[in-house]
Amino acid sequence: MSLELIVGPPNSGRAGAVLERVRAAVDRDPVLVVPAADDATRFEQDLCRDGGAVGVTIRTFAALVEDVATLAGASPPPTLSRPQRLAVVR
């Protein structure tokens, strides 16, 4: 299994590059990891638009952490509340 990280500033074409690579890898049941639920929804809509979403799993970073913890037999880490997240950021 390989991992490919696609980065770039806004409007740099990274979403198009991600969609292109995911569509090319559909036969290998790819997992697309995105930062947030909004991103997952957008990519799912884009992939479904042309029927290219079959076989693709889209997960957020938080969901991926939970998946790894579960597969490793550990309890997923507790989720921080909004005030706790703000405290961490400060």
mmCIF file of N, CA, C and O in Angstrom:
data_model
loop_
_atom_site.group_PDB
_atom_site.id
_atom_site.type_symbol
_atom_site.label_atom_id
_atom_site.label_comp_id
_atom_site.label_asym_id
_atom_site.label_seq_id
_atom_site.Cartn_x
_atom_site.Cartn_y
_atom_site.Cartn_z
ATOM 1 N N MET A 1 0.846 -1.162 0.000
ATOM 2 C CA MET A 1 0.000 0.000 0.000
ATOM 3 C C MET A 1 0.898 1.234 0.000
ATOM 4 O O MET A 1 1.838 1.324 0.764
ATOM 5 N N SER A 2 0.598 2.165 -0.856
ATOM 6 C CA SER A 2 1.399 3.378 -0.907
ATOM 7 C C SER A 2 0.591 4.552 -0.369
ATOM 8 O O SER A 2 -0.631 4.519 -0.314
ATOM 9 N N LEU A 3 1.317 5.565 -0.002
ATOM 10 C CA LEU A 3 0.716 6.785 0.524
ATOM 11 C C LEU A 3 1.229 7.935 -0.314
ATOM 12 O O LEU A 3 2.430 8.038 -0.566
ATOM 13 N N GLU A 4 0.319 8.771 -0.751
ATOM 14 C CA GLU A 4 0.709 9.928 -1.542
ATOM 15 C C GLU A 4 0.060 11.155 -0.931
ATOM 16 O O GLU A 4 -1.157 11.193 -0.724
ATOM 17 N N LEU A 5 0.858 12.147 -0.623
ATOM 18 C CA LEU A 5 0.376 13.379 -0.030
ATOM 19 C C LEU A 5 0.392 14.463 -1.107
ATOM 20 O O LEU A 5 1.420 14.697 -1.741
ATOM 21 N N ILE A 6 -0.751 15.093 -1.304
ATOM 22 C CA ILE A 6 -0.857 16.159 -2.308
ATOM 23 C C ILE A 6 -1.107 17.459 -1.561
ATOM 24 O O ILE A 6 -2.110 17.587 -0.860
ATOM 25 N N VAL A 7 -0.192 18.392 -1.678
ATOM 26 C CA VAL A 7 -0.298 19.671 -0.985
ATOM 27 C C VAL A 7 -0.182 20.814 -1.979
ATOM 28 O O VAL A 7 0.326 20.649 -3.083
ATOM 29 N N GLY A 8 -0.638 21.975 -1.565
ATOM 30 C CA GLY A 8 -0.527 23.162 -2.396
ATOM 31 C C GLY A 8 -1.446 24.239 -1.878
ATOM 32 O O GLY A 8 -2.353 23.969 -1.087
ATOM 33 N N PRO A 9 -1.237 25.452 -2.321
ATOM 34 C CA PRO A 9 -2.089 26.562 -1.886
ATOM 35 C C PRO A 9 -3.483 26.453 -2.513
ATOM 36 O O PRO A 9 -3.684 25.678 -3.457
ATOM 37 N N PRO A 10 -4.448 27.211 -1.990
ATOM 38 C CA PRO A 10 -5.787 27.213 -2.587
ATOM 39 C C PRO A 10 -5.735 27.519 -4.080
ATOM 40 O O PRO A 10 -4.886 28.285 -4.543
ATOM 41 N N ASN A 11 -6.626 26.896 -4.814
ATOM 42 C CA ASN A 11 -6.742 27.094 -6.268
ATOM 43 C C ASN A 11 -5.495 26.674 -7.039
ATOM 44 O O ASN A 11 -5.217 27.195 -8.111
ATOM 45 N N SER A 12 -4.748 25.726 -6.485
ATOM 46 C CA SER A 12 -3.543 25.253 -7.176
ATOM 47 C C SER A 12 -3.803 23.999 -7.997
ATOM 48 O O SER A 12 -2.885 23.473 -8.618
ATOM 49 N N GLY A 13 -5.032 23.498 -7.956
ATOM 50 C CA GLY A 13 -5.372 22.316 -8.723
ATOM 51 C C GLY A 13 -5.223 21.016 -7.950
ATOM 52 O O GLY A 13 -5.299 19.939 -8.524
ATOM 53 N N ARG A 14 -5.030 21.106 -6.634
ATOM 54 C CA ARG A 14 -4.830 19.862 -5.874
ATOM 55 C C ARG A 14 -6.074 19.006 -5.845
ATOM 56 O O ARG A 14 -5.968 17.790 -5.907
ATOM 57 N N ALA A 15 -7.270 19.589 -5.776
ATOM 58 C CA ALA A 15 -8.498 18.776 -5.757
ATOM 59 C C ALA A 15 -8.608 17.976 -7.057
ATOM 60 O O ALA A 15 -8.948 16.791 -7.040
ATOM 61 N N GLY A 16 -8.315 18.610 -8.163
ATOM 62 C CA GLY A 16 -8.343 17.910 -9.448
ATOM 63 C C GLY A 16 -7.313 16.795 -9.507
ATOM 64 O O GLY A 16 -7.587 15.704 -10.022
ATOM 65 N N ALA A 17 -6.131 17.047 -8.955
ATOM 66 C CA ALA A 17 -5.081 16.020 -8.923
ATOM 67 C C ALA A 17 -5.504 14.851 -8.040
ATOM 68 O O ALA A 17 -5.260 13.683 -8.386
ATOM 69 N N VAL A 18 -6.149 15.145 -6.922
ATOM 70 C CA VAL A 18 -6.619 14.087 -6.026
ATOM 71 C C VAL A 18 -7.671 13.244 -6.740
ATOM 72 O O VAL A 18 -7.600 12.005 -6.746
ATOM 73 N N LEU A 19 -8.652 13.892 -7.358
ATOM 74 C CA LEU A 19 -9.704 13.162 -8.061
ATOM 75 C C LEU A 19 -9.134 12.297 -9.176
ATOM 76 O O LEU A 19 -9.550 11.144 -9.355
ATOM 77 N N GLU A 20 -8.181 12.820 -9.906
ATOM 78 C CA GLU A 20 -7.551 12.069 -10.996
ATOM 79 C C GLU A 20 -6.887 10.796 -10.471
ATOM 80 O O GLU A 20 -7.060 9.707 -11.014
ATOM 81 N N ARG A 21 -6.136 10.924 -9.383
ATOM 82 C CA ARG A 21 -5.436 9.762 -8.817
ATOM 83 C C ARG A 21 -6.398 8.749 -8.204
ATOM 84 O O ARG A 21 -6.196 7.543 -8.325
ATOM 85 N N VAL A 22 -7.453 9.243 -7.548
ATOM 86 C CA VAL A 22 -8.433 8.331 -6.958
ATOM 87 C C VAL A 22 -9.155 7.559 -8.060
ATOM 88 O O VAL A 22 -9.324 6.338 -7.966
ATOM 89 N N ARG A 23 -9.563 8.245 -9.100
ATOM 90 C CA ARG A 23 -10.249 7.565 -10.214
ATOM 91 C C ARG A 23 -9.338 6.518 -10.859
ATOM 92 O O ARG A 23 -9.800 5.450 -11.250
ATOM 93 N N ALA A 24 -8.061 6.826 -10.959
ATOM 94 C CA ALA A 24 -7.111 5.882 -11.568
ATOM 95 C C ALA A 24 -6.867 4.663 -10.679
ATOM 96 O O ALA A 24 -6.434 3.620 -11.167
ATOM 97 N N ALA A 25 -7.152 4.780 -9.388
ATOM 98 C CA ALA A 25 -6.871 3.691 -8.447
ATOM 99 C C ALA A 25 -8.123 2.959 -7.984
ATOM 100 O O ALA A 25 -8.047 2.139 -7.072
ATOM 101 N N VAL A 26 -9.269 3.215 -8.601
ATOM 102 C CA VAL A 26 -10.526 2.621 -8.149
ATOM 103 C C VAL A 26 -10.449 1.096 -8.073
ATOM 104 O O VAL A 26 -11.001 0.491 -7.157
ATOM 105 N N ASP A 27 -9.738 0.477 -8.966
ATOM 106 C CA ASP A 27 -9.646 -0.988 -8.976
ATOM 107 C C ASP A 27 -8.878 -1.538 -7.770
ATOM 108 O O ASP A 27 -8.918 -2.730 -7.496
ATOM 109 N N ARG A 28 -8.194 -0.658 -7.022
ATOM 110 C CA ARG A 28 -7.440 -1.084 -5.838
ATOM 111 C C ARG A 28 -8.114 -0.665 -4.535
ATOM 112 O O ARG A 28 -7.504 -0.703 -3.475
ATOM 113 N N ASP A 29 -9.380 -0.278 -4.599
ATOM 114 C CA ASP A 29 -10.146 0.144 -3.413
ATOM 115 C C ASP A 29 -9.399 1.198 -2.600
ATOM 116 O O ASP A 29 -9.063 0.980 -1.437
ATOM 117 N N PRO A 30 -9.154 2.377 -3.184
ATOM 118 C CA PRO A 30 -8.374 3.404 -2.483
ATOM 119 C C PRO A 30 -9.122 4.005 -1.288
ATOM 120 O O PRO A 30 -10.353 3.975 -1.219
ATOM 121 N N VAL A 31 -8.329 4.530 -0.363
ATOM 122 C CA VAL A 31 -8.858 5.266 0.778
ATOM 123 C C VAL A 31 -8.362 6.700 0.640
ATOM 124 O O VAL A 31 -7.156 6.944 0.590
ATOM 125 N N LEU A 32 -9.286 7.643 0.568
ATOM 126 C CA LEU A 32 -8.956 9.060 0.469
ATOM 127 C C LEU A 32 -9.146 9.671 1.844
ATOM 128 O O LEU A 32 -10.232 9.601 2.417
ATOM 129 N N VAL A 33 -8.088 10.240 2.402
ATOM 130 C CA VAL A 33 -8.152 10.865 3.730
ATOM 131 C C VAL A 33 -8.130 12.373 3.539
ATOM 132 O O VAL A 33 -7.226 12.918 2.904
ATOM 133 N N VAL A 34 -9.144 13.032 4.091
ATOM 134 C CA VAL A 34 -9.299 14.477 3.947
ATOM 135 C C VAL A 34 -9.383 15.117 5.332
ATOM 136 O O VAL A 34 -9.686 14.443 6.314
ATOM 137 N N PRO A 35 -9.115 16.422 5.421
ATOM 138 C CA PRO A 35 -9.100 17.080 6.738
ATOM 139 C C PRO A 35 -10.422 17.081 7.488
ATOM 140 O O PRO A 35 -10.454 16.839 8.683
ATOM 141 N N ALA A 36 -11.523 17.358 6.811
ATOM 142 C CA ALA A 36 -12.783 17.572 7.532
ATOM 143 C C ALA A 36 -13.963 16.952 6.787
ATOM 144 O O ALA A 36 -13.860 16.599 5.606
ATOM 145 N N ALA A 37 -15.094 16.865 7.474
ATOM 146 C CA ALA A 37 -16.303 16.275 6.896
ATOM 147 C C ALA A 37 -16.775 17.036 5.660
ATOM 148 O O ALA A 37 -17.263 16.428 4.704
ATOM 149 N N ASP A 38 -16.620 18.346 5.656
ATOM 150 C CA ASP A 38 -17.005 19.137 4.480
ATOM 151 C C ASP A 38 -16.202 18.709 3.254
ATOM 152 O O ASP A 38 -16.733 18.627 2.148
ATOM 153 N N ASP A 39 -14.905 18.456 3.460
ATOM 154 C CA ASP A 39 -14.062 18.005 2.356
ATOM 155 C C ASP A 39 -14.505 16.632 1.865
ATOM 156 O O ASP A 39 -14.534 16.365 0.665
ATOM 157 N N ALA A 40 -14.841 15.744 2.800
ATOM 158 C CA ALA A 40 -15.302 14.403 2.436
ATOM 159 C C ALA A 40 -16.573 14.494 1.595
ATOM 160 O O ALA A 40 -16.705 13.810 0.574
ATOM 161 N N THR A 41 -17.498 15.350 2.016
ATOM 162 C CA THR A 41 -18.745 15.522 1.278
ATOM 163 C C THR A 41 -18.481 16.035 -0.131
ATOM 164 O O THR A 41 -19.049 15.532 -1.107
ATOM 165 N N ARG A 42 -17.602 17.023 -0.242
ATOM 166 C CA ARG A 42 -17.302 17.600 -1.567
ATOM 167 C C ARG A 42 -16.677 16.571 -2.495
ATOM 168 O O ARG A 42 -17.078 16.424 -3.655
ATOM 169 N N PHE A 43 -15.694 15.811 -1.991
ATOM 170 C CA PHE A 43 -15.051 14.807 -2.835
ATOM 171 C C PHE A 43 -16.030 13.693 -3.205
ATOM 172 O O PHE A 43 -16.009 13.197 -4.327
ATOM 173 N N GLU A 44 -16.882 13.312 -2.272
ATOM 174 C CA GLU A 44 -17.877 12.279 -2.561
ATOM 175 C C GLU A 44 -18.819 12.747 -3.662
ATOM 176 O O GLU A 44 -19.127 11.993 -4.593
ATOM 177 N N GLN A 45 -19.265 13.988 -3.581
ATOM 178 C CA GLN A 45 -20.144 14.538 -4.617
ATOM 179 C C GLN A 45 -19.439 14.568 -5.969
ATOM 180 O O GLN A 45 -20.019 14.189 -6.990
ATOM 181 N N ASP A 46 -18.186 15.004 -5.976
ATOM 182 C CA ASP A 46 -17.436 15.070 -7.234
ATOM 183 C C ASP A 46 -17.242 13.681 -7.838
ATOM 184 O O ASP A 46 -17.363 13.498 -9.045
ATOM 185 N N LEU A 47 -16.950 12.697 -6.994
ATOM 186 C CA LEU A 47 -16.749 11.338 -7.495
ATOM 187 C C LEU A 47 -18.061 10.706 -7.956
ATOM 188 O O LEU A 47 -18.087 9.983 -8.954
ATOM 189 N N CYS A 48 -19.142 10.988 -7.252
ATOM 190 C CA CYS A 48 -20.440 10.420 -7.622
ATOM 191 C C CYS A 48 -20.987 11.040 -8.904
ATOM 192 O O CYS A 48 -21.748 10.401 -9.627
ATOM 193 N N ARG A 49 -20.601 12.257 -9.168
ATOM 194 C CA ARG A 49 -21.108 12.973 -10.333
ATOM 195 C C ARG A 49 -20.859 12.190 -11.615
ATOM 196 O O ARG A 49 -21.689 12.141 -12.502
ATOM 197 N N ASP A 50 -19.708 11.524 -11.707
ATOM 198 C CA ASP A 50 -19.396 10.769 -12.931
ATOM 199 C C ASP A 50 -19.388 9.255 -12.694
ATOM 200 O O ASP A 50 -18.884 8.496 -13.508
ATOM 201 N N GLY A 51 -19.931 8.830 -11.548
ATOM 202 C CA GLY A 51 -20.004 7.400 -11.258
ATOM 203 C C GLY A 51 -18.686 6.792 -10.835
ATOM 204 O O GLY A 51 -18.538 5.578 -10.819
ATOM 205 N N GLY A 52 -17.709 7.609 -10.462
ATOM 206 C CA GLY A 52 -16.389 7.096 -10.124
ATOM 207 C C GLY A 52 -16.171 6.825 -8.657
ATOM 208 O O GLY A 52 -15.046 6.634 -8.227
ATOM 209 N N ALA A 53 -17.237 6.783 -7.843
ATOM 210 C CA ALA A 53 -17.059 6.625 -6.400
ATOM 211 C C ALA A 53 -17.120 5.181 -5.927
ATOM 212 O O ALA A 53 -16.781 4.891 -4.798
ATOM 213 N N VAL A 54 -17.533 4.256 -6.790
ATOM 214 C CA VAL A 54 -17.654 2.853 -6.370
ATOM 215 C C VAL A 54 -16.268 2.300 -6.060
ATOM 216 O O VAL A 54 -15.353 2.375 -6.874
ATOM 217 N N GLY A 55 -16.104 1.791 -4.842
ATOM 218 C CA GLY A 55 -14.819 1.228 -4.437
ATOM 219 C C GLY A 55 -13.909 2.206 -3.727
ATOM 220 O O GLY A 55 -12.822 1.843 -3.319
ATOM 221 N N VAL A 56 -14.342 3.453 -3.568
ATOM 222 C CA VAL A 56 -13.527 4.478 -2.909
ATOM 223 C C VAL A 56 -14.050 4.693 -1.488
ATOM 224 O O VAL A 56 -15.245 4.852 -1.278
ATOM 225 N N THR A 57 -13.145 4.680 -0.520
ATOM 226 C CA THR A 57 -13.494 5.001 0.857
ATOM 227 C C THR A 57 -12.943 6.383 1.164
ATOM 228 O O THR A 57 -11.772 6.649 0.893
ATOM 229 N N ILE A 58 -13.783 7.250 1.691
ATOM 230 C CA ILE A 58 -13.353 8.607 2.048
ATOM 231 C C ILE A 58 -13.467 8.743 3.555
ATOM 232 O O ILE A 58 -14.528 8.520 4.131
ATOM 233 N N ARG A 59 -12.369 9.094 4.217
ATOM 234 C CA ARG A 59 -12.314 9.223 5.669
ATOM 235 C C ARG A 59 -11.692 10.565 6.028
ATOM 236 O O ARG A 59 -10.846 11.073 5.324
ATOM 237 N N THR A 60 -12.117 11.115 7.158
ATOM 238 C CA THR A 60 -11.455 12.307 7.689
ATOM 239 C C THR A 60 -10.251 11.852 8.515
ATOM 240 O O THR A 60 -10.141 10.671 8.874
ATOM 241 N N PHE A 61 -9.366 12.771 8.841
ATOM 242 C CA PHE A 61 -8.209 12.433 9.676
ATOM 243 C C PHE A 61 -8.671 11.874 11.019
ATOM 244 O O PHE A 61 -8.130 10.892 11.512
ATOM 245 N N ALA A 62 -9.714 12.482 11.606
ATOM 246 C CA ALA A 62 -10.218 12.022 12.901
ATOM 247 C C ALA A 62 -10.745 10.594 12.806
ATOM 248 O O ALA A 62 -10.478 9.756 13.675
ATOM 249 N N ALA A 63 -11.477 10.298 11.752
ATOM 250 C CA ALA A 63 -12.014 8.949 11.572
ATOM 251 C C ALA A 63 -10.884 7.952 11.343
ATOM 252 O O ALA A 63 -10.949 6.812 11.812
ATOM 253 N N LEU A 64 -9.842 8.366 10.641
ATOM 254 C CA LEU A 64 -8.696 7.485 10.408
ATOM 255 C C LEU A 64 -8.001 7.141 11.725
ATOM 256 O O LEU A 64 -7.630 5.986 11.956
ATOM 257 N N VAL A 65 -7.849 8.120 12.607
ATOM 258 C CA VAL A 65 -7.239 7.867 13.917
ATOM 259 C C VAL A 65 -8.079 6.851 14.689
ATOM 260 O O VAL A 65 -7.544 5.917 15.286
ATOM 261 N N GLU A 66 -9.390 7.013 14.645
ATOM 262 C CA GLU A 66 -10.277 6.061 15.321
ATOM 263 C C GLU A 66 -10.148 4.662 14.717
ATOM 264 O O GLU A 66 -10.116 3.663 15.446
ATOM 265 N N ASP A 67 -10.084 4.578 13.384
ATOM 266 C CA ASP A 67 -9.936 3.281 12.711
ATOM 267 C C ASP A 67 -8.651 2.585 13.130
ATOM 268 O O ASP A 67 -8.650 1.389 13.432
ATOM 269 N N VAL A 68 -7.553 3.326 13.139
ATOM 270 C CA VAL A 68 -6.253 2.748 13.501
ATOM 271 C C VAL A 68 -6.273 2.286 14.957
ATOM 272 O O VAL A 68 -5.801 1.186 15.271
ATOM 273 N N ALA A 69 -6.819 3.105 15.834
ATOM 274 C CA ALA A 69 -6.885 2.726 17.248
ATOM 275 C C ALA A 69 -7.719 1.459 17.432
ATOM 276 O O ALA A 69 -7.328 0.545 18.158
ATOM 277 N N THR A 70 -8.838 1.391 16.753
ATOM 278 C CA THR A 70 -9.710 0.219 16.860
ATOM 279 C C THR A 70 -9.007 -1.025 16.338
ATOM 280 O O THR A 70 -9.037 -2.083 16.977
ATOM 281 N N LEU A 71 -8.356 -0.913 15.184
ATOM 282 C CA LEU A 71 -7.648 -2.065 14.611
ATOM 283 C C LEU A 71 -6.470 -2.499 15.474
ATOM 284 O O LEU A 71 -6.109 -3.671 15.492
ATOM 285 N N ALA A 72 -5.887 -1.566 16.200
ATOM 286 C CA ALA A 72 -4.757 -1.883 17.075
ATOM 287 C C ALA A 72 -5.233 -2.405 18.434
ATOM 288 O O ALA A 72 -4.422 -2.763 19.279
ATOM 289 N N GLY A 73 -6.556 -2.427 18.638
ATOM 290 C CA GLY A 73 -7.095 -2.924 19.890
ATOM 291 C C GLY A 73 -7.085 -1.905 21.013
ATOM 292 O O GLY A 73 -7.292 -2.241 22.171
ATOM 293 N N ALA A 74 -6.851 -0.659 20.680
ATOM 294 C CA ALA A 74 -6.842 0.409 21.687
ATOM 295 C C ALA A 74 -8.153 1.179 21.615
ATOM 296 O O ALA A 74 -8.831 1.182 20.600
ATOM 297 N N SER A 75 -8.475 1.825 22.683
ATOM 298 C CA SER A 75 -9.648 2.690 22.670
ATOM 299 C C SER A 75 -9.310 3.956 21.914
ATOM 300 O O SER A 75 -8.213 4.510 22.074
ATOM 301 N N PRO A 76 -10.227 4.435 21.080
ATOM 302 C CA PRO A 76 -9.963 5.699 20.387
ATOM 303 C C PRO A 76 -9.751 6.812 21.417
ATOM 304 O O PRO A 76 -10.349 6.782 22.496
ATOM 305 N N PRO A 77 -8.897 7.770 21.088
ATOM 306 C CA PRO A 77 -8.660 8.862 22.035
ATOM 307 C C PRO A 77 -9.937 9.671 22.236
ATOM 308 O O PRO A 77 -10.757 9.782 21.333
ATOM 309 N N PRO A 78 -10.110 10.251 23.430
ATOM 310 C CA PRO A 78 -11.312 11.066 23.653
ATOM 311 C C PRO A 78 -11.271 12.315 22.777
ATOM 312 O O PRO A 78 -10.204 12.857 22.494
ATOM 313 N N THR A 79 -12.433 12.731 22.353
ATOM 314 C CA THR A 79 -12.543 13.927 21.528
ATOM 315 C C THR A 79 -12.549 15.157 22.421
ATOM 316 O O THR A 79 -13.230 15.178 23.452
ATOM 317 N N LEU A 80 -11.793 16.166 22.036
ATOM 318 C CA LEU A 80 -11.777 17.410 22.797
ATOM 319 C C LEU A 80 -13.063 18.185 22.540
ATOM 320 O O LEU A 80 -13.573 18.201 21.422
ATOM 321 N N SER A 81 -13.542 18.851 23.552
ATOM 322 C CA SER A 81 -14.710 19.722 23.383
ATOM 323 C C SER A 81 -14.245 20.999 22.683
ATOM 324 O O SER A 81 -13.044 21.274 22.587
ATOM 325 N N ARG A 82 -15.180 21.783 22.235
ATOM 326 C CA ARG A 82 -14.823 23.044 21.565
ATOM 327 C C ARG A 82 -13.977 23.948 22.475
ATOM 328 O O ARG A 82 -12.941 24.448 22.032
ATOM 329 N N PRO A 83 -14.351 24.163 23.745
ATOM 330 C CA PRO A 83 -13.501 24.986 24.617
ATOM 331 C C PRO A 83 -12.098 24.394 24.813
ATOM 332 O O PRO A 83 -11.110 25.120 24.867
ATOM 333 N N GLN A 84 -12.006 23.063 24.880
ATOM 334 C CA GLN A 84 -10.693 22.430 25.029
ATOM 335 C C GLN A 84 -9.837 22.653 23.783
ATOM 336 O O GLN A 84 -8.638 22.923 23.895
ATOM 337 N N ARG A 85 -10.452 22.540 22.605
ATOM 338 C CA ARG A 85 -9.702 22.777 21.359
ATOM 339 C C ARG A 85 -9.197 24.212 21.311
ATOM 340 O O ARG A 85 -8.050 24.475 20.912
ATOM 341 N N LEU A 86 -10.047 25.172 21.697
ATOM 342 C CA LEU A 86 -9.628 26.571 21.708
ATOM 343 C C LEU A 86 -8.477 26.796 22.678
ATOM 344 O O LEU A 86 -7.541 27.545 22.389
ATOM 345 N N ALA A 87 -8.530 26.130 23.846
ATOM 346 C CA ALA A 87 -7.445 26.248 24.829
ATOM 347 C C ALA A 87 -6.140 25.698 24.260
ATOM 348 O O ALA A 87 -5.081 26.292 24.446
ATOM 349 N N VAL A 88 -6.219 24.602 23.550
ATOM 350 C CA VAL A 88 -5.016 24.003 22.955
ATOM 351 C C VAL A 88 -4.421 24.935 21.896
ATOM 352 O O VAL A 88 -3.215 25.153 21.847
ATOM 353 N N VAL A 89 -5.282 25.530 21.108
ATOM 354 C CA VAL A 89 -4.827 26.442 20.062
ATOM 355 C C VAL A 89 -4.175 27.680 20.654
ATOM 356 O O VAL A 89 -3.136 28.159 20.178
ATOM 357 N N ARG A 90 -4.755 28.178 21.732
ATOM 358 C CA ARG A 90 -4.196 29.377 22.377
ATOM 359 C C ARG A 90 -2.854 29.060 22.966
ATOM 360 O O ARG A 90 -1.931 29.762 23.044
#
